[in-house]
mmCIF file of C-alpha atoms and ligand atoms in Angstrom:
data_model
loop_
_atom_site.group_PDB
_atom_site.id
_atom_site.type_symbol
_atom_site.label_atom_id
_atom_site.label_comp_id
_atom_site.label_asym_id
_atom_site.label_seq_id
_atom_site.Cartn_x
_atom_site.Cartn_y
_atom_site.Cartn_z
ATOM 1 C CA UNK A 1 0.000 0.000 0.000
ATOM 2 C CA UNK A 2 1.539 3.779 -0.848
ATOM 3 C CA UNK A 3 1.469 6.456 1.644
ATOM 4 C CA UNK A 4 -1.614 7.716 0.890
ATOM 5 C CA UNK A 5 -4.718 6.015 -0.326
ATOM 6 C CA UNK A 6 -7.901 7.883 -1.654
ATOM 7 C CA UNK A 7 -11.011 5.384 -1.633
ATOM 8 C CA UNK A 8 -14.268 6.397 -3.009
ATOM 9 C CA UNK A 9 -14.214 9.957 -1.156
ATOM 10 C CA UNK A 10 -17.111 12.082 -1.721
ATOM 11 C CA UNK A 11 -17.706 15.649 0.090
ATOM 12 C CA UNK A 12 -20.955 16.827 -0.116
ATOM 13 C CA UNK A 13 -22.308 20.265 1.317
ATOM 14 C CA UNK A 14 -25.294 21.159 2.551
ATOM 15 C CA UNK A 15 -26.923 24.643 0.926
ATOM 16 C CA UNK A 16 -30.377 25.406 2.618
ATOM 17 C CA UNK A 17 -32.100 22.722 0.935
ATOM 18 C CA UNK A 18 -29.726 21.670 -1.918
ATOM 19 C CA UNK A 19 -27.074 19.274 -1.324
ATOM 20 C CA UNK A 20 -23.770 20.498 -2.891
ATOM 21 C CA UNK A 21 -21.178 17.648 -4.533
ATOM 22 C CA UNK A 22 -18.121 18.962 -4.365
ATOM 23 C CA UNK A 23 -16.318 15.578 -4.851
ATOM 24 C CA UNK A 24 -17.870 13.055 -6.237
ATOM 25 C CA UNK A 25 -16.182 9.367 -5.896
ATOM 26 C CA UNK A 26 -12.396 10.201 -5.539
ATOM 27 C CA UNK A 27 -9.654 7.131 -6.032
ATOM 28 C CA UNK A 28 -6.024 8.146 -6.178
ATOM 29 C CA UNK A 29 -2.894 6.030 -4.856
ATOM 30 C CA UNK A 30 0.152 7.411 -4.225
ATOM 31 C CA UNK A 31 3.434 5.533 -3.804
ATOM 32 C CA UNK A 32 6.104 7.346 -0.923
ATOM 33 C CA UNK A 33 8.525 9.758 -2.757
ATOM 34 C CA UNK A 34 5.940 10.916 -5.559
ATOM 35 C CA UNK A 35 5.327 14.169 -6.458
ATOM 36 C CA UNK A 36 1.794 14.707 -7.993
ATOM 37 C CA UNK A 37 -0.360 18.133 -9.310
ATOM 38 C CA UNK A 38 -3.754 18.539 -8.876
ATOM 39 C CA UNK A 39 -4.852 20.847 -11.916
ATOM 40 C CA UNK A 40 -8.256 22.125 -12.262
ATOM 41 C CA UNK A 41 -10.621 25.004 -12.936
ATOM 42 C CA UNK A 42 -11.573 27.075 -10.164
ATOM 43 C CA UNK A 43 -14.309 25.660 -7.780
ATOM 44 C CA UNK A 44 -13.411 22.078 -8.872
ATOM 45 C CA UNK A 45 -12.485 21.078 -5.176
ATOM 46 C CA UNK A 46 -8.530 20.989 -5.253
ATOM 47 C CA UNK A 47 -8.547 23.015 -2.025
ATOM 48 C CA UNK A 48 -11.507 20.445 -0.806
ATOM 49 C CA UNK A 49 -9.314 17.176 -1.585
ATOM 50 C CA UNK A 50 -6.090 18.476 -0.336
ATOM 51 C CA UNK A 51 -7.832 19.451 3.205
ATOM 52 C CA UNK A 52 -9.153 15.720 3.487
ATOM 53 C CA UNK A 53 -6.407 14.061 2.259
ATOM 54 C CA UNK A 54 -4.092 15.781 5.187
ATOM 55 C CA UNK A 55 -6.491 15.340 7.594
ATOM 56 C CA UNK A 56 -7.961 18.666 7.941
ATOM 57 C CA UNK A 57 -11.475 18.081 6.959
ATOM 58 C CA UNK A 58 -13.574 14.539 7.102
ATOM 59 C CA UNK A 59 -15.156 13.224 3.908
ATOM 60 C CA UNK A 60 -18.639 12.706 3.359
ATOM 61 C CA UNK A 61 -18.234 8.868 2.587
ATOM 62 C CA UNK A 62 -15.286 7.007 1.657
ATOM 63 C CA UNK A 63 -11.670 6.574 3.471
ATOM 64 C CA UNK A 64 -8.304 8.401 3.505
ATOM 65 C CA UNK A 65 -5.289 6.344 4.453
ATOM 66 C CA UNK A 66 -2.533 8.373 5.290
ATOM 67 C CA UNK A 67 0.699 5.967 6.096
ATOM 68 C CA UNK A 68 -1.071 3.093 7.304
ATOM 69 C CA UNK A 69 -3.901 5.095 9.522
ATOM 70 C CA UNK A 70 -7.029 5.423 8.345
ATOM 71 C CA UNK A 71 -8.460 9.101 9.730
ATOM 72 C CA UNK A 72 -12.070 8.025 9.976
ATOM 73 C CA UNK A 73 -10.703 5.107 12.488
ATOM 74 C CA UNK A 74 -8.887 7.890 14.474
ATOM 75 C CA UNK A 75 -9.727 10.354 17.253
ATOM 76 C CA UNK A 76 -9.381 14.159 16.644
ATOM 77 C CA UNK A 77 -6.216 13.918 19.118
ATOM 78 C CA UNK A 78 -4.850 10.794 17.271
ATOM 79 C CA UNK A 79 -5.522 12.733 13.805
ATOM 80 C CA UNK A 80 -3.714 15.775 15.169
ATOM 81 C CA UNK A 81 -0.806 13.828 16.033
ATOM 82 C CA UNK A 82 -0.796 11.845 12.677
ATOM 83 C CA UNK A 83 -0.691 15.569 11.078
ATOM 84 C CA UNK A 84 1.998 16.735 13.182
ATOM 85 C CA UNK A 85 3.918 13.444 12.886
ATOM 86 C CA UNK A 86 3.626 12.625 9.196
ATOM 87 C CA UNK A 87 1.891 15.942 6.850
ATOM 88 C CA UNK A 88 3.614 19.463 5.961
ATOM 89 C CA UNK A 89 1.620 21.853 4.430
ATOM 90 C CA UNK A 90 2.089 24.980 2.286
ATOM 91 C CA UNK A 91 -0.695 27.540 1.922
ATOM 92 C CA UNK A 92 -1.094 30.526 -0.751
ATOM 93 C CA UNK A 93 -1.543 32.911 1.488
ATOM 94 C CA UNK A 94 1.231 31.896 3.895
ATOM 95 C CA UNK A 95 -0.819 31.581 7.338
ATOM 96 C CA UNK A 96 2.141 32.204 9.704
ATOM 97 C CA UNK A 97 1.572 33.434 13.344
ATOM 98 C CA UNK A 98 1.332 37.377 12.516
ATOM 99 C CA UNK A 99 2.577 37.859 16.618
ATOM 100 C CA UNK A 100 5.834 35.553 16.065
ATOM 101 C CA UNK A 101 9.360 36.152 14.322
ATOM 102 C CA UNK A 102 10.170 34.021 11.410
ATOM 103 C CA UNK A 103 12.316 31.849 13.807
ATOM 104 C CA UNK A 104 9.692 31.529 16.189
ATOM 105 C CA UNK A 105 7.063 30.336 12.911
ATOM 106 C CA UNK A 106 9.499 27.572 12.220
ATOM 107 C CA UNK A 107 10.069 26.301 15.603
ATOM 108 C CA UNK A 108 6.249 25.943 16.394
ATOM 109 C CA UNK A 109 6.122 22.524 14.819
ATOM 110 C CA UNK A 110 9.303 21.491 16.451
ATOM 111 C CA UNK A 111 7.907 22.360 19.949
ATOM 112 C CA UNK A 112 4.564 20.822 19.707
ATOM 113 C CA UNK A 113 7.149 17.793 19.507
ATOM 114 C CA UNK A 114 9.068 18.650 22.377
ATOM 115 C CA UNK A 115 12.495 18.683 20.441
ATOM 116 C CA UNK A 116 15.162 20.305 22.259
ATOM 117 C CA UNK A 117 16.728 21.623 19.186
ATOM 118 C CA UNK A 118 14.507 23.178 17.817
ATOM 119 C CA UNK A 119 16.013 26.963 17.830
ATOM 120 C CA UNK A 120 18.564 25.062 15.776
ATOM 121 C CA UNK A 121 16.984 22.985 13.385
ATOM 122 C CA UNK A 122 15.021 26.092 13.098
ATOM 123 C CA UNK A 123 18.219 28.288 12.571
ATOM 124 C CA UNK A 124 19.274 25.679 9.916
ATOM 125 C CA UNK A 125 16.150 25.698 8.138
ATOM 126 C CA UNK A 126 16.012 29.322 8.158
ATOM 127 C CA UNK A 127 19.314 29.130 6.862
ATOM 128 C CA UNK A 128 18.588 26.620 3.813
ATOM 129 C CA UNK A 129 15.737 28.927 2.509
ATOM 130 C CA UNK A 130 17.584 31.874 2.353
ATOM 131 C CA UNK A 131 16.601 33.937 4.878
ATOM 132 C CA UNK A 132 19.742 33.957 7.377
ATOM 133 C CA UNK A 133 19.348 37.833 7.872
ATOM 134 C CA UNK A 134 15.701 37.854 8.583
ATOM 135 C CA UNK A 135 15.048 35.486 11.501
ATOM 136 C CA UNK A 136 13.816 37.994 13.981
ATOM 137 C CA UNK A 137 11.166 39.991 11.430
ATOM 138 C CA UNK A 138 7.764 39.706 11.654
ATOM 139 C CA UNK A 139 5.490 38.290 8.838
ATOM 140 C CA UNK A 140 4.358 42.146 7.947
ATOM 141 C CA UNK A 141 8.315 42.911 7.644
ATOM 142 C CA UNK A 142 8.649 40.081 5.110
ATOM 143 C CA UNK A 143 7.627 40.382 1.095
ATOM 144 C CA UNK A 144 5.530 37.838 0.016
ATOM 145 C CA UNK A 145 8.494 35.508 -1.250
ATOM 146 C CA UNK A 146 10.086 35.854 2.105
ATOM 147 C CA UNK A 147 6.899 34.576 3.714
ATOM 148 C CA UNK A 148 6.759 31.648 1.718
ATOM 149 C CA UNK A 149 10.531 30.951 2.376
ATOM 150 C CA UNK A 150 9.239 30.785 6.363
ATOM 151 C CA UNK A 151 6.055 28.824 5.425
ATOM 152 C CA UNK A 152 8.215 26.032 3.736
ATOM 153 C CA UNK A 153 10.790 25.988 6.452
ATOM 154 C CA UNK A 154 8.162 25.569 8.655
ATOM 155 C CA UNK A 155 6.277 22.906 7.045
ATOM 156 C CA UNK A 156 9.919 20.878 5.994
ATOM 157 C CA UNK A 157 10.792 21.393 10.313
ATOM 158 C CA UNK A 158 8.675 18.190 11.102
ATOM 159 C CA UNK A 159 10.562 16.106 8.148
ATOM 160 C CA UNK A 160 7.007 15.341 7.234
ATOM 161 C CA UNK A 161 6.190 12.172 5.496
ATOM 162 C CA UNK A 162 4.380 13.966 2.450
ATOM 163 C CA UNK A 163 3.987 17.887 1.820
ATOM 164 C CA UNK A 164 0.489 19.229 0.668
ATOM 165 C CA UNK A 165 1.157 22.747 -0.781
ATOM 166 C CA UNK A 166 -1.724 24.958 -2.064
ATOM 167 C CA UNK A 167 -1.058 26.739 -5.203
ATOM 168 C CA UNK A 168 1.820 27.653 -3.040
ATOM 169 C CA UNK A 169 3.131 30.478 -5.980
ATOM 170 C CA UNK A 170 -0.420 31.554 -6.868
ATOM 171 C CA UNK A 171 0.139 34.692 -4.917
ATOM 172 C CA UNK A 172 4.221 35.754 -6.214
ATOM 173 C CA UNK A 173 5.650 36.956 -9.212
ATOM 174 C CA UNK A 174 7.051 34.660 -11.474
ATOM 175 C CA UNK A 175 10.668 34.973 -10.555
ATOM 176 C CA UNK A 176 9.860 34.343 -6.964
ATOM 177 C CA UNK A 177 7.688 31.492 -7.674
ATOM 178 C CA UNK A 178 10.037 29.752 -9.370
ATOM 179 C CA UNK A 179 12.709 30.289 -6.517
ATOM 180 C CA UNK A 180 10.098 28.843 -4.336
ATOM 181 C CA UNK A 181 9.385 25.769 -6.447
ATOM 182 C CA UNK A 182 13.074 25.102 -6.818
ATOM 183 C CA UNK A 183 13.094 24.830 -2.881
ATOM 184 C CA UNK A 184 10.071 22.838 -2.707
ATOM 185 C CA UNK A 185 11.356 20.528 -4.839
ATOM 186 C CA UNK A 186 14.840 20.667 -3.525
ATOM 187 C CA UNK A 187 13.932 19.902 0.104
ATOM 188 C CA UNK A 188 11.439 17.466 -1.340
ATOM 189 C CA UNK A 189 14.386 15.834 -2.898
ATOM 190 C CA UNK A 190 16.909 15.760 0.216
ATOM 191 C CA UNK A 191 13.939 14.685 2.363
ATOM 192 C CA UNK A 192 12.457 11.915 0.060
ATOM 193 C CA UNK A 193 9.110 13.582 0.924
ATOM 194 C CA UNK A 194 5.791 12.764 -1.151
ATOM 195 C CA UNK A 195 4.704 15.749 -2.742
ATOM 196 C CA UNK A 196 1.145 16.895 -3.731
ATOM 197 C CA UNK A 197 0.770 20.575 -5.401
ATOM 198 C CA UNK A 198 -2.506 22.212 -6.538
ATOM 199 C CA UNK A 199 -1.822 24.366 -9.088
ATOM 200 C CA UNK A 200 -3.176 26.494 -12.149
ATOM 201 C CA UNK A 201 0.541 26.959 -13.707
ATOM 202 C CA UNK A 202 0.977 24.076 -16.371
ATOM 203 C CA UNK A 203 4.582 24.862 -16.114
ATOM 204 C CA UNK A 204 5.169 23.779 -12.538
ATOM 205 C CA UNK A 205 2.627 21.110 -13.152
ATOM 206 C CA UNK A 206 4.888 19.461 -15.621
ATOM 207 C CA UNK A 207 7.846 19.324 -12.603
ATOM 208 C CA UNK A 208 5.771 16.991 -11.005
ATOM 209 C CA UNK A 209 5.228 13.117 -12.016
ATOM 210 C CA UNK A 210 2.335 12.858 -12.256
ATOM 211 C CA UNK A 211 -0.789 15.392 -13.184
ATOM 212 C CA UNK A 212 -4.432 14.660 -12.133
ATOM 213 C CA UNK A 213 -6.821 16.798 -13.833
ATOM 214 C CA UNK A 214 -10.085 17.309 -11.726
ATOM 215 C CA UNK A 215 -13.133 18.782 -13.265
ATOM 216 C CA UNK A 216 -16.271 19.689 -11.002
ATOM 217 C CA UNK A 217 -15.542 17.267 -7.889
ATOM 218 C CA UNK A 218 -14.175 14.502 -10.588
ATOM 219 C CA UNK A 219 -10.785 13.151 -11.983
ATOM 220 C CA UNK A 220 -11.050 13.812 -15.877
ATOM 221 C CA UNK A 221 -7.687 12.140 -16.309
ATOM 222 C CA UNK A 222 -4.061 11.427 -15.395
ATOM 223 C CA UNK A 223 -0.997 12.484 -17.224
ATOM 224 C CA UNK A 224 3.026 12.466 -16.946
ATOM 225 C CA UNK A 225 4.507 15.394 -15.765
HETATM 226 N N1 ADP B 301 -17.299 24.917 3.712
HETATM 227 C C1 ADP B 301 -17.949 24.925 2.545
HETATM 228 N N2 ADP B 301 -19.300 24.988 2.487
HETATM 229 C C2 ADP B 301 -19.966 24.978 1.314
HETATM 230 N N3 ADP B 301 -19.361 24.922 0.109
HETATM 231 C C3 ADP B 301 -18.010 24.870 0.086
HETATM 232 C C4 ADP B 301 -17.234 24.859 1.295
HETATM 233 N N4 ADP B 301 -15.922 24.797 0.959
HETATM 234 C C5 ADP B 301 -15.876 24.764 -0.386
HETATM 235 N N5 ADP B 301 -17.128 24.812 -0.916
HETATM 236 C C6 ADP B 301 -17.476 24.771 -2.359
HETATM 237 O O1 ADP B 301 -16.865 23.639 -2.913
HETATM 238 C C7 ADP B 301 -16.447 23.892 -4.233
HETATM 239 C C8 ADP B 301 -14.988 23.516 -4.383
HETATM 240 O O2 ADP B 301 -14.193 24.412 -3.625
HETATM 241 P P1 ADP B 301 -12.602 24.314 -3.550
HETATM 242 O O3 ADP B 301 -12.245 22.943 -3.108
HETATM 243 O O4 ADP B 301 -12.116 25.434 -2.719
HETATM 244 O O5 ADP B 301 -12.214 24.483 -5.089
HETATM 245 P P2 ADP B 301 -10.809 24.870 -5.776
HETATM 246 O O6 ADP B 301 -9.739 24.816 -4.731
HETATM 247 O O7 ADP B 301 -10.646 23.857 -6.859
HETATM 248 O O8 ADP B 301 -10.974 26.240 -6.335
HETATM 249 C C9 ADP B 301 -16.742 25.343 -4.513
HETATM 250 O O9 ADP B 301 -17.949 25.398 -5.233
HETATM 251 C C10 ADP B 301 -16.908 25.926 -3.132
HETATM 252 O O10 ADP B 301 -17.789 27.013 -3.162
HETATM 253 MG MG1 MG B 302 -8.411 26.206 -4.024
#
């Protein structure tokens, strides 16, 4: 079995009286050391599939496996843990702690986990990314590439299993994206982390290898990347 298994998930929503599909019947396997793009228009329920399959969200019916657990079988404490033990994620808007340095971002994760290096796994991270000179700013003193820099250090401090990242260059200019998907897939590289990337650039889509296309809560089709 891979390291994460996608059985029949569906994720329905409930509108007044309308029932919403916003994934309909969802099988994907994915072997440890992948990297994979989900490609789709908007509203097709990328965001919706990436939530469930790292544990943030429940599906309607069906099962996610992630390394061995299935979340459906777990408490919320036991699926917490799984996150913090095994998933990194990468947002497109960032979402670090506005009240803490970019040192203090990255050694969250390490904390929760009671590591007693974590200023300097943090420092090395930090480091790795690029952004030596900026460990004690705040998020609002950091550009938007510089966030990302933190948010990837921060989701890479755990060593995680497999990395979800959200259209994680949807929000920087090309030139900065690219630096930021050369250090996704970098890290991804040294860590022999599973990688799975929403996003609506073709071009980093084809860096991945493989490309599901999803289409209103449906896979269409899979490619190479
Ligand atoms: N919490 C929610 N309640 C109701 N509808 C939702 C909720 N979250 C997402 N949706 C709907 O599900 C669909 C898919 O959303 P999303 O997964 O964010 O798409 P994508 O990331 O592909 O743009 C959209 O129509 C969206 O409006
Ligand atoms: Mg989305």
């Amino acid at each position: 079995m891979g390291i994460l298994s996608i059985k029949d998930v569906s994720k329905t929503y409930q509108s007044g009286s309308r029932k919403l599909t916003v994934l309909d019947q969802v099988n994907i396997e994915i072997s440890e050391g992948e990297s994979i793009a989900i490609v789709g228009p908007s509203g097709s329920g990328k965001t919706t599939l990436l939530g469930l399959c790292a544990g943030l969200d429940s599906p309607s019916t069906g099962s996610v496996i992630l390394n061995g657990n299935a979340f459906e079988k777990l408490t919320e404490d036991q699926r917490a843990a799984a996150r913090s033990r095994d998933v990194g994620f990468i947002f497109q808007n960032f979402q670090l702690l506005p009240t803490l340095t970019a040192l203090e971002n990255v050694m969250v994760p390490l904390e929760l986990k009671k590591r007693k290096d974590a200023k300097s796994k943090a420092i090395e991270l930090l480091e790795k990314v690029g952004l030596k000179d900026r460990m004690t700013h705040y998020p609002t003193q950091l550009s938007g590439g510089e966030q990302q820099r933190v948010s990837i250090a921060r989701a890479f401090a755990n060593e995680p299993k497999i990395l979800f990242a959200d259209e994680p260059t949807g929000n920087l200019d090309t030139e900065t994206g690219e630096m930021i998907e050369d250090l996704i897939f970098n890290l991804n590289k040294e860590q022999g982390t599973t990688l799975i990337l929403v996003t609506h650039d073709p071009e980093l889509a084809k860096r991945t290898d493989r490309i599901i296309h999803i289409k209103g809560g449906k896979i269409q089709e899979e490619s190479h990347g």
